[in-house]
Coordinates of C-alpha atoms in Angstrom, one line a residue:
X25 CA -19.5 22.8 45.0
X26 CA -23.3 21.9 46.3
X27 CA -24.4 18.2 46.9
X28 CA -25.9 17.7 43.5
X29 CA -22.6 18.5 41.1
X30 CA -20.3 16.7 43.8
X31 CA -22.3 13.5 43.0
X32 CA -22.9 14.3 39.4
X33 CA -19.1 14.5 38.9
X34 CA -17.5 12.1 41.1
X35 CA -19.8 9.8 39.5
X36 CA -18.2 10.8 36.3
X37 CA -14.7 10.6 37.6
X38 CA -14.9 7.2 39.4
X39 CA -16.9 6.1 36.0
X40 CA -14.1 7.3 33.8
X41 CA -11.2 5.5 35.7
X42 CA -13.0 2.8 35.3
X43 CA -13.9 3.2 31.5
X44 CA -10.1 3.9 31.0
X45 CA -8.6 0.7 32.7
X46 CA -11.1 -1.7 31.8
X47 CA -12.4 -1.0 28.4
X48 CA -9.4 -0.7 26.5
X49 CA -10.0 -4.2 25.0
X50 CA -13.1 -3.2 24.0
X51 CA -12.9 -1.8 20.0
X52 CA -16.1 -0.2 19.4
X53 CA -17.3 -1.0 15.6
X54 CA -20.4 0.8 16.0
X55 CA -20.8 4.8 15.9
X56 CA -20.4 6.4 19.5
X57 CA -24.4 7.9 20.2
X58 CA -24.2 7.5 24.3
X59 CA -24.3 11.6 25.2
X60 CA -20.9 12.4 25.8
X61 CA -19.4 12.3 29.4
X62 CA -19.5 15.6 30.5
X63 CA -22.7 16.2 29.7
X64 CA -24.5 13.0 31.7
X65 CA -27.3 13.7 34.1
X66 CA -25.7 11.4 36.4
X67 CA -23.4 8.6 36.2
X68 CA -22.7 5.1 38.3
X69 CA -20.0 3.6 39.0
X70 CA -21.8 0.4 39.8
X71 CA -23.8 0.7 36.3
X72 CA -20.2 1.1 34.7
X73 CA -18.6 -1.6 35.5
X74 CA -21.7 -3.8 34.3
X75 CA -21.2 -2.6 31.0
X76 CA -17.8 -3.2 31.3
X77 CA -18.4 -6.7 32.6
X78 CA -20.7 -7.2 29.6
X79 CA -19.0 -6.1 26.8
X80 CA -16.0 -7.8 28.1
X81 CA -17.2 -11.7 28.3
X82 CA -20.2 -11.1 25.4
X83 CA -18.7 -12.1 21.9
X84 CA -21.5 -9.9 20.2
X85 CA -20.6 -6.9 19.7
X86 CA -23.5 -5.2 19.0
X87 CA -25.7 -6.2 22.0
X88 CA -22.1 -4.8 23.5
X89 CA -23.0 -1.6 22.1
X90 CA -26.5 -1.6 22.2
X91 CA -26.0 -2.5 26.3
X92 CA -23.7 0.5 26.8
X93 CA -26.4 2.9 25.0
X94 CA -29.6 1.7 26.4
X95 CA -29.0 0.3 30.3
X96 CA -27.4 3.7 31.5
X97 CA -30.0 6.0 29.0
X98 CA -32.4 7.0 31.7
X99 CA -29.5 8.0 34.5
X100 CA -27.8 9.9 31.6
X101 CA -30.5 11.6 30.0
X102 CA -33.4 12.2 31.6
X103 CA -32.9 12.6 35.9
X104 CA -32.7 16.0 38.0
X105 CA -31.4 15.0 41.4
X106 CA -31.3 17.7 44.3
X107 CA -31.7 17.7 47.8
X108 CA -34.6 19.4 49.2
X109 CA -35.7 19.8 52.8
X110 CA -32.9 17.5 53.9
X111 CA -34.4 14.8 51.3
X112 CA -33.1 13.3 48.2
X113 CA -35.7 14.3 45.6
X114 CA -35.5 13.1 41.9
X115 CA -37.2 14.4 38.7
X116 CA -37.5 11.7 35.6
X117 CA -38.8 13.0 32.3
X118 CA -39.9 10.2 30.0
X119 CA -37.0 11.2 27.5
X120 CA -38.4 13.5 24.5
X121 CA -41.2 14.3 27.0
X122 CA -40.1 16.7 29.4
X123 CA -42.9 15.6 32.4
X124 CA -42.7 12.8 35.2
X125 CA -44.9 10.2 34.2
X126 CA -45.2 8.2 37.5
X127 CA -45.5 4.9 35.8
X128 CA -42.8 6.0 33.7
X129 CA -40.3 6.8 36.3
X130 CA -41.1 3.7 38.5
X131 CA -40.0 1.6 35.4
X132 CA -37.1 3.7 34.0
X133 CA -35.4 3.1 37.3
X134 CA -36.3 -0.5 38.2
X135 CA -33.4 -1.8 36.5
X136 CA -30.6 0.0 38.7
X137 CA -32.1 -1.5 42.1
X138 CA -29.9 -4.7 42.0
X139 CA -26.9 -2.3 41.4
X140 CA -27.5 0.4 44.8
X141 CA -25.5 -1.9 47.1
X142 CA -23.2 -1.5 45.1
X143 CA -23.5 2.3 44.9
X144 CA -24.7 4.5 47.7
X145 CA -25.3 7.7 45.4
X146 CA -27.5 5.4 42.9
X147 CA -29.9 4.7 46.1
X148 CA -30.0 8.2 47.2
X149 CA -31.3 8.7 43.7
X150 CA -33.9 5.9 43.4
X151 CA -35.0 7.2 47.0
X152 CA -35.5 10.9 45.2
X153 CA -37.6 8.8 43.3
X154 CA -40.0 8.0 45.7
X155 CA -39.9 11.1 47.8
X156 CA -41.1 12.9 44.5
X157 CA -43.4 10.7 44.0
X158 CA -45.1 10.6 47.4
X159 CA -45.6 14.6 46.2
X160 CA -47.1 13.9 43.2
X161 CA -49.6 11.4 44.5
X162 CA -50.6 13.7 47.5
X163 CA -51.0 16.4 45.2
X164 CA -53.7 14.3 43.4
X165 CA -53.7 10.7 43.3
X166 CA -55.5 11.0 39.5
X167 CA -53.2 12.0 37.7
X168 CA -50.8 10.2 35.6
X169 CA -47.8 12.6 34.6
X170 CA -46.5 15.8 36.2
X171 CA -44.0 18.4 35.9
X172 CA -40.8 19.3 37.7
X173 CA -42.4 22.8 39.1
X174 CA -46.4 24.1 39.7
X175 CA -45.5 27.0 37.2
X176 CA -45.0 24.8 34.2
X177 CA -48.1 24.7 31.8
X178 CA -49.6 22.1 30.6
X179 CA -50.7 21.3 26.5
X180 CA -53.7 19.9 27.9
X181 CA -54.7 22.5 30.7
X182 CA -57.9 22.9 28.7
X183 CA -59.1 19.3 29.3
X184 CA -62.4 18.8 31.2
X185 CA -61.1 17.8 34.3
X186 CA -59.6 19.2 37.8
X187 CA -56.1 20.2 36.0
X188 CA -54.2 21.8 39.1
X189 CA -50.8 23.5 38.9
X190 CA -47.8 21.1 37.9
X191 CA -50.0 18.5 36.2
X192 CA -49.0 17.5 33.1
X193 CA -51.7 15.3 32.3
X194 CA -54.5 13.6 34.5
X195 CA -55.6 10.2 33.4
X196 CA -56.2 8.4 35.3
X197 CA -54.6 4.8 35.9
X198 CA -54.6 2.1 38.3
X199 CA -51.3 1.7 37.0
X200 CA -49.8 5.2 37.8
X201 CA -50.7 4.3 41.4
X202 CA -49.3 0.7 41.4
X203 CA -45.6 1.7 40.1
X204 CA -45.0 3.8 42.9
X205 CA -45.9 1.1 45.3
X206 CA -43.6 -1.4 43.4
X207 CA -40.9 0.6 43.2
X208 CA -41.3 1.6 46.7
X209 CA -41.7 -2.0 48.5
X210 CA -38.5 -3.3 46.0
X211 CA -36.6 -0.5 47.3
X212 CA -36.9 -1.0 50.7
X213 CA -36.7 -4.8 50.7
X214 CA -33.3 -4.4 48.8
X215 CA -31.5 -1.2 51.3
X216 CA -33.8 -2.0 54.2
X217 CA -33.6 1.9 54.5
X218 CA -36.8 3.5 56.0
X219 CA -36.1 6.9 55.4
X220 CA -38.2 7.9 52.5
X221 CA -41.2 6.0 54.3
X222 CA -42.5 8.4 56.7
X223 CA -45.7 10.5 57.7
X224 CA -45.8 11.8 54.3
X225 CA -45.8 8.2 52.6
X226 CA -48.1 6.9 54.9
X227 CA -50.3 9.5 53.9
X228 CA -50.4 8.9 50.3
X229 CA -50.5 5.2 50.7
X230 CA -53.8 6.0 52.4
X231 CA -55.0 8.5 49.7
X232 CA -54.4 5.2 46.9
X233 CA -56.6 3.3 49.3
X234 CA -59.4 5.7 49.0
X235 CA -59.0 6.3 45.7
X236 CA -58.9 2.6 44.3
X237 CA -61.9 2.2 46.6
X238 CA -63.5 4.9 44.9
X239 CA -63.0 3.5 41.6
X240 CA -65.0 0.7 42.8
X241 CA -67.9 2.9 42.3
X242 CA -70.1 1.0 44.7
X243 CA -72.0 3.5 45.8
X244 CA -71.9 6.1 42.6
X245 CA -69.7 7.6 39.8
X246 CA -67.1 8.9 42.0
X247 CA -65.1 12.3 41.7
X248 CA -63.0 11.6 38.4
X249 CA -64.2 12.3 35.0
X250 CA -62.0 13.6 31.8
X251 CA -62.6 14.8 28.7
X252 CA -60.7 16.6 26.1
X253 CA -61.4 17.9 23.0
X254 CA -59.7 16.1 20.4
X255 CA -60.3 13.9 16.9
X256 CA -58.5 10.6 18.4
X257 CA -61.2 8.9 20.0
X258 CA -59.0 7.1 22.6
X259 CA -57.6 10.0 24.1
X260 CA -61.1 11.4 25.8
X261 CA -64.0 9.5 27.6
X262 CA -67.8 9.2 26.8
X263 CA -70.6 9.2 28.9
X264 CA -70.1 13.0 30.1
X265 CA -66.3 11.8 31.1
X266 CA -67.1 8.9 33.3
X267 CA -66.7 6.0 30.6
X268 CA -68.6 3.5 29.4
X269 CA -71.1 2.1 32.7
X270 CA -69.6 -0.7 35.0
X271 CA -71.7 -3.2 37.0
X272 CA -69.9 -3.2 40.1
X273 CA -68.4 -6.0 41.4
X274 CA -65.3 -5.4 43.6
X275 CA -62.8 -4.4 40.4
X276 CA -61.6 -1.0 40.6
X277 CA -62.1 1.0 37.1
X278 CA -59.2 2.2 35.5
X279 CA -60.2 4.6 32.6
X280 CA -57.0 4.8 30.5
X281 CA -54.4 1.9 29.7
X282 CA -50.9 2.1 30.7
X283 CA -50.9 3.3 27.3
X284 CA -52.4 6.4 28.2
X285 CA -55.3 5.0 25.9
X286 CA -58.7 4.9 27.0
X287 CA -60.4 1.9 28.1
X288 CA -63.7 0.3 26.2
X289 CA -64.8 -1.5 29.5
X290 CA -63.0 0.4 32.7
X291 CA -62.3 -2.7 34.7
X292 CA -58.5 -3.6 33.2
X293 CA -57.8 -6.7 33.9
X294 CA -53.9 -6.3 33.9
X295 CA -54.2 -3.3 35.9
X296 CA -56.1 -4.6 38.5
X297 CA -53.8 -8.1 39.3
X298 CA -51.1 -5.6 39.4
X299 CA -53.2 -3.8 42.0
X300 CA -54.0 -6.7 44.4
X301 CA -50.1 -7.6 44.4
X302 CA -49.3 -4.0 45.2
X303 CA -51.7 -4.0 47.9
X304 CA -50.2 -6.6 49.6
X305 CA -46.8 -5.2 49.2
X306 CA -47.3 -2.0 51.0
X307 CA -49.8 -4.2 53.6
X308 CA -46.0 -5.8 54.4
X309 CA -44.4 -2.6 54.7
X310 CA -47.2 -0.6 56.9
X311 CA -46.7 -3.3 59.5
X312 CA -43.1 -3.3 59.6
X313 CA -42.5 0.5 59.7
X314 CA -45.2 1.8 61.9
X315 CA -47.1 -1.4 63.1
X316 CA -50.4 -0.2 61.4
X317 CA -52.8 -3.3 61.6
X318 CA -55.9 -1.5 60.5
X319 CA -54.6 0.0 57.4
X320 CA -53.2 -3.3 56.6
X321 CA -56.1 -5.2 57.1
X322 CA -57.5 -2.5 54.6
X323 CA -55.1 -3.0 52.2
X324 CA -55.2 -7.2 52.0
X325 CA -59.1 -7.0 52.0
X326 CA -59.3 -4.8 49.1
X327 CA -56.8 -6.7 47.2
X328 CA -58.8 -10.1 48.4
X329 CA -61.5 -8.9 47.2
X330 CA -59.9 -8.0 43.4
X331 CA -58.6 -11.1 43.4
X332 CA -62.1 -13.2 43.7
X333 CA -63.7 -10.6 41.4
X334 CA -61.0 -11.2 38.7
X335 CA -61.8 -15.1 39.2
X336 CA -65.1 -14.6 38.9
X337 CA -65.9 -12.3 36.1
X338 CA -62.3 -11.8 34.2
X339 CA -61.4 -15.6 33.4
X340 CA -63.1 -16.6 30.5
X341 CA -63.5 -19.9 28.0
X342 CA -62.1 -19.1 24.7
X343 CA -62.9 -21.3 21.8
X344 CA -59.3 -22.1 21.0
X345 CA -57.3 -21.2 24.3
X346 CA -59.6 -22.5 27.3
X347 CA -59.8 -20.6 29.9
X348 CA -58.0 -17.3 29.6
X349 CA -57.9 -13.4 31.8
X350 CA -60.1 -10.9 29.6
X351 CA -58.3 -7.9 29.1
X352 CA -61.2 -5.8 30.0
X353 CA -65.0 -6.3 31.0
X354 CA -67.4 -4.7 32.5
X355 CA -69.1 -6.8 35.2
X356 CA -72.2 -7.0 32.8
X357 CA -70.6 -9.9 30.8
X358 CA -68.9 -8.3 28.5
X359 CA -65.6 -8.9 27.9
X360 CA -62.2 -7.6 25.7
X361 CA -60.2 -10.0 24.3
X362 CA -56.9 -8.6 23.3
X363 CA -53.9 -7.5 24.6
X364 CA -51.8 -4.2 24.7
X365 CA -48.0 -3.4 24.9
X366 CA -47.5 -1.7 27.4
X367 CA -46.9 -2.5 30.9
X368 CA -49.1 -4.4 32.7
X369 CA -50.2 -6.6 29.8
X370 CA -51.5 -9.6 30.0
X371 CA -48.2 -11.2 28.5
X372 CA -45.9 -9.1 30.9
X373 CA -47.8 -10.1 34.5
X374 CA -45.6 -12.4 35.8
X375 CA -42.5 -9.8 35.5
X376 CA -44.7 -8.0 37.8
X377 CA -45.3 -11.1 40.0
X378 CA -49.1 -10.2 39.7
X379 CA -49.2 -14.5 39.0
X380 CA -47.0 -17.4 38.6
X381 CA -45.7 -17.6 35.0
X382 CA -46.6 -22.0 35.3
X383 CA -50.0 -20.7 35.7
X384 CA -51.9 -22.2 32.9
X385 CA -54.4 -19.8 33.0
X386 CA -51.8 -17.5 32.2
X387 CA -50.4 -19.7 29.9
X388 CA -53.4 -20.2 27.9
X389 CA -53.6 -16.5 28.0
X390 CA -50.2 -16.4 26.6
X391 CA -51.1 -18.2 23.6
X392 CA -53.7 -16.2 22.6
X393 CA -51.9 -12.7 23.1
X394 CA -49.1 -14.3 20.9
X395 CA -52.1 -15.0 18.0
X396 CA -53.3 -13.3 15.4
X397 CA -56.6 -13.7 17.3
X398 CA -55.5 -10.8 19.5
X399 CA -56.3 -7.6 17.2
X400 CA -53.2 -5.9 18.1
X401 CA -50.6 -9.0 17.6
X402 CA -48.3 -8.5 13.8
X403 CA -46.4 -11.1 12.4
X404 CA -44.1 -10.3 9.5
X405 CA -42.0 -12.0 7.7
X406 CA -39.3 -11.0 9.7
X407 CA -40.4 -10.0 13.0
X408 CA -43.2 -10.3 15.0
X409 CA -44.9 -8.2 18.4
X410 CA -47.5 -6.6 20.0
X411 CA -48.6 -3.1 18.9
X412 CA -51.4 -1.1 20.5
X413 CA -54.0 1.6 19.4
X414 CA -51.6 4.3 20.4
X415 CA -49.9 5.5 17.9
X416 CA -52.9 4.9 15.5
X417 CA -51.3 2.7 12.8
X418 CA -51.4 -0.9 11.9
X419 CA -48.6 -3.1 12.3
X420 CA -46.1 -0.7 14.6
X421 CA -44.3 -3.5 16.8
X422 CA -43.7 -1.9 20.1
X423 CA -39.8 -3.2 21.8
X424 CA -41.4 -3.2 24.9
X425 CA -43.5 -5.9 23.7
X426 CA -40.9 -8.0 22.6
X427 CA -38.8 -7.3 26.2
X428 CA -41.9 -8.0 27.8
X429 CA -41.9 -11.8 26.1
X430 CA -38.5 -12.4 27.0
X431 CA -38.6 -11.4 30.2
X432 CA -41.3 -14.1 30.9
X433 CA -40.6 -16.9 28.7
X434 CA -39.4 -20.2 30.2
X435 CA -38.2 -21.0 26.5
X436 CA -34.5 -20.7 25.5
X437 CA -35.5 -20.1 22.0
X438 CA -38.0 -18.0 22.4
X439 CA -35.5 -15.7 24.7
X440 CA -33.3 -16.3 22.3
X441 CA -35.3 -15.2 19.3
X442 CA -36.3 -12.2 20.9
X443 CA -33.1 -10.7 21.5
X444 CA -32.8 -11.4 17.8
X445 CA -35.5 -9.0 16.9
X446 CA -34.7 -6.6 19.5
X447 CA -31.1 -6.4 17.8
X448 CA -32.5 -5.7 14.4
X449 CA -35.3 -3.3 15.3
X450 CA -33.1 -0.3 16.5
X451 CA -32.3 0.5 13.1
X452 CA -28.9 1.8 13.1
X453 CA -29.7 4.4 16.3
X454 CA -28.2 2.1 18.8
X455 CA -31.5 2.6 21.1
X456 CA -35.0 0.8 21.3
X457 CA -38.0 2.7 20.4
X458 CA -41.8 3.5 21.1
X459 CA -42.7 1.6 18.1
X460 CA -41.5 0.7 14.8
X461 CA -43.1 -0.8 11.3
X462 CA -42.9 -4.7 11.3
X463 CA -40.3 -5.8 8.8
X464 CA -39.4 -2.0 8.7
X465 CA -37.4 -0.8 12.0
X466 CA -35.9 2.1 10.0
X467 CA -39.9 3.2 10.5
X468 CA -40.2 4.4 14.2
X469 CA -42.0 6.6 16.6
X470 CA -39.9 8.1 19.5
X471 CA -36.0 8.0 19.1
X472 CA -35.5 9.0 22.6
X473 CA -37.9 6.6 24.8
X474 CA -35.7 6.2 27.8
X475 CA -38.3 3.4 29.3
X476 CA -37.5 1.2 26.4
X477 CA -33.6 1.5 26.5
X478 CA -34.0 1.1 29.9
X479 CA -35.4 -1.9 30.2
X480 CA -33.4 -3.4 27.1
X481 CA -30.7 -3.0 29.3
X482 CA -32.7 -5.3 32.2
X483 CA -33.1 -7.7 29.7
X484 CA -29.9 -8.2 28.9
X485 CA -28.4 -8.2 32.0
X486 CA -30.7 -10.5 33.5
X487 CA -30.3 -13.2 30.6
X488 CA -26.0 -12.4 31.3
X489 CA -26.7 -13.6 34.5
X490 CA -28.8 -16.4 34.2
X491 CA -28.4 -17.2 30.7
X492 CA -25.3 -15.5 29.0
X493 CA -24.8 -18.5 26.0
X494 CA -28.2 -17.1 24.9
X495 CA -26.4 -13.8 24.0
X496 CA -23.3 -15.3 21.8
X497 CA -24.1 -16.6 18.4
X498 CA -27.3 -14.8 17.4

């Protein structure tokens, strides 16, 4: 038996002992739709018995359910562990998407960190994670999704960029970039292991730093432009690729949303705080592991010098609000005012610790996001969210939106409230979605989103641990 199957199924066996001895006195009222044991990517033991412990003191027997389907989604569906070259190396698809989005991946397994002290095959996992990702960003820091192998072809190859072998797609997003370095500080904070962190890393933590200071574009346009031929307007770029023109100021350009939508003015406001925090992340961990002042003096001036450019141009008075973050601008004075679903939004920054959540700027900002005067905020009679250009209809509520606003409200009610609508939107399926139809879940794009379950499941489990009356009674 090689490595990979002897973790694959003594995961499975230590998970079933524990589903048969401690979940007896749970009675499932709700149609089984978790993928069958046998046929799980990979299983944790320490994941398990969290779902065990949930179902067990939470009256609600639906968020019961709804917690065993969605928490363990991405680890049963959608990861390809191996070891390769003596390294743990780990391939996420997004779920009905089979390509690595490195945003994507980052977030899919950011929920299972609290659970690898627990369970030393769930780290070697989340360290494949980062190994593969290190590959993907070496291979070219501009791209935003990839695919397990260089032989795989992509339904875009015939976009106007620099497609290489084994790219997916290439959008490119501060975002993408960011994740990685998330994912990869948390990680190593949490194990204190070094291992994945080594010339390689290093090496594509320097190729970020060149590239974000690229998309300065101080001195010129830079390498990147994209352009594909297609009707939907948000999925190409004017201006012979490049975008709309920037006035340069120390923000870095990010041409598509985490949405994989374009942007109207390049500098993304959301994007770039979650930059300057990332920055200052791997700053920490450059010292730590290899005593590199130079690059980390690198890395905490660029993110100093985001940080006063967002003061100065991306803070703005709105009639109603006060002062609020612009979503995007373009150092001319112009400036969007709205806010998107996916993460980094404006609503979800503090889950990102890119600022306080007391901040009133951000809670001004809050306000409006949570308005009808943000374009892309529905409110029906029965639920109400954030939707997005992306899938090109009106009133589609995206989940994440909705776990987003939980996850940084300092309101019991409002937590409270929107575990309500998470609970109704799944429409019978047992699993969160991409989108779905305000006051019509049974309307839904993507059945099998493994992002959203994913971090459903966070939600949950972090209001079980700080808040668990919140979860009884809804």
């Amino acid at each position: 038996m090689n490595r990979k199957d002897f973790i694959v199924k003594t995961g499975l066996l230590s998970a079933g002992v524990l589903i048969s001895k401690e979940m007896q006195a749970f009675s499932l009222d709700y149609p089984v739709v978790r993928i069958p044991m046998n046929k799980r990517k990979f299983s944790s033991f320490a994941v398990e018995k969290a779902i065990s412990k949930f179902q067990k003191k939470v009256s609600d027997k639906e968020l019961g359910w709804l917690f065993n389907n969605c928490l363990p989604n991405t680890l049963d569906t959608t990861v390809t562990f191996n070891i390769e070259n003596g390294k743990p190396d780990t391939y996420v698809i997004t779920g009905d998407i089979d390509a690595m989005w490195l945003r994507d991946s980052s977030a899919q397994v950011w929920p299972y960190l609290s659970f690898m002290k627990e369970d030393p095959k769930l780290q070697q996992l989340i360290a494949g994670v980062i190994n593969r990702q290190t590959s993907y960003v070496l291979r070219d820091p501009y791209a935003n999704a990839f695919y397990n192998t260089a032989d795989q072809k992509s339904e875009w190859e015939s976009d106007h960029t620099q497609m290489l072998p084994g790219i997916h797609e290439r959008k490119w997003e501060i975002d993408s970039l960011c994740y990685t370095m998330r994912l990869a500080y948390n990680y190593w904070k949490i194990t204190k292991d070094n291992s994945p962190f080594d010339a390689e890393w290093k090496s594509a933590v320097k190729l970020i730093l060149s590239t974000f200071k690229e998309q300065q574009r101080k001195t010129g346009l830079g390498p990147y432009k994209f352009q594909r031929d297609t009707p939907k307007p948000t999925d190409s770029l004017p201006m012979a690729g490049y975008g709309f023109p920037i006035k340069p100021n120390g923000l870095i350009c990010s041409m598509f949303r985490p949405s994989d939508d374009a942007t109207i003015f390049p500098f993304l406001i959301p994007s770039n705080l979650f930059a300057l925090v990332s920055l200052r992340q791997v700053s920490e961990m450059v010292i730590a592991l290899d005593k590199d002042e130079a690059l980390a003096t690198e890395l905490t001036a660029l993110a100093k010098e985001v940080e006063i450019a967002i003061q100065q141009h991306a803070v703005v008075t709105h009639p109603v609000y006060g002062k609020i973050y612009a979503f995007e601008v373009d150092g001319f004075g112009n400036v969007n005012l709205m806010d998107d679903a996916n993460v980094p939004s404006l609503l979800a920054l503090p889950y990102l610790n890119a600022v306080d959540v007391n901040d009133p700027v951000y809670q001004n900002t809050r306000k409006f996001v949570l308005s009808t005067n943000n374009p892309f905020f529905y409110k029906g009679k029965t639920t109400e969210g954030i939707g997005g250009p992306h899938v090109e209809q009106q009133d589609m509520i995206w989940p994440l939106s909705i776990i987003a606003r939980g996850l940084t409200s300092i309101d019991d009610q409002e937590i409270k409230q929107c575990i309500k609508w998470l609970k109704k939107s799944h429409a019978g399926t047992g699993f969160m979605h991409e989108s779905f139809k305000m006051d019509h879940p049974e309307t839904f794009t993507r059945s099998w989103f493994a992002w959203a379950n994913t971090i459903f499941g966070e939600f949950l489990w972090e209001i079980f641990l700080t808040k668990p009356a919140l979860l009884n009674d809804l």
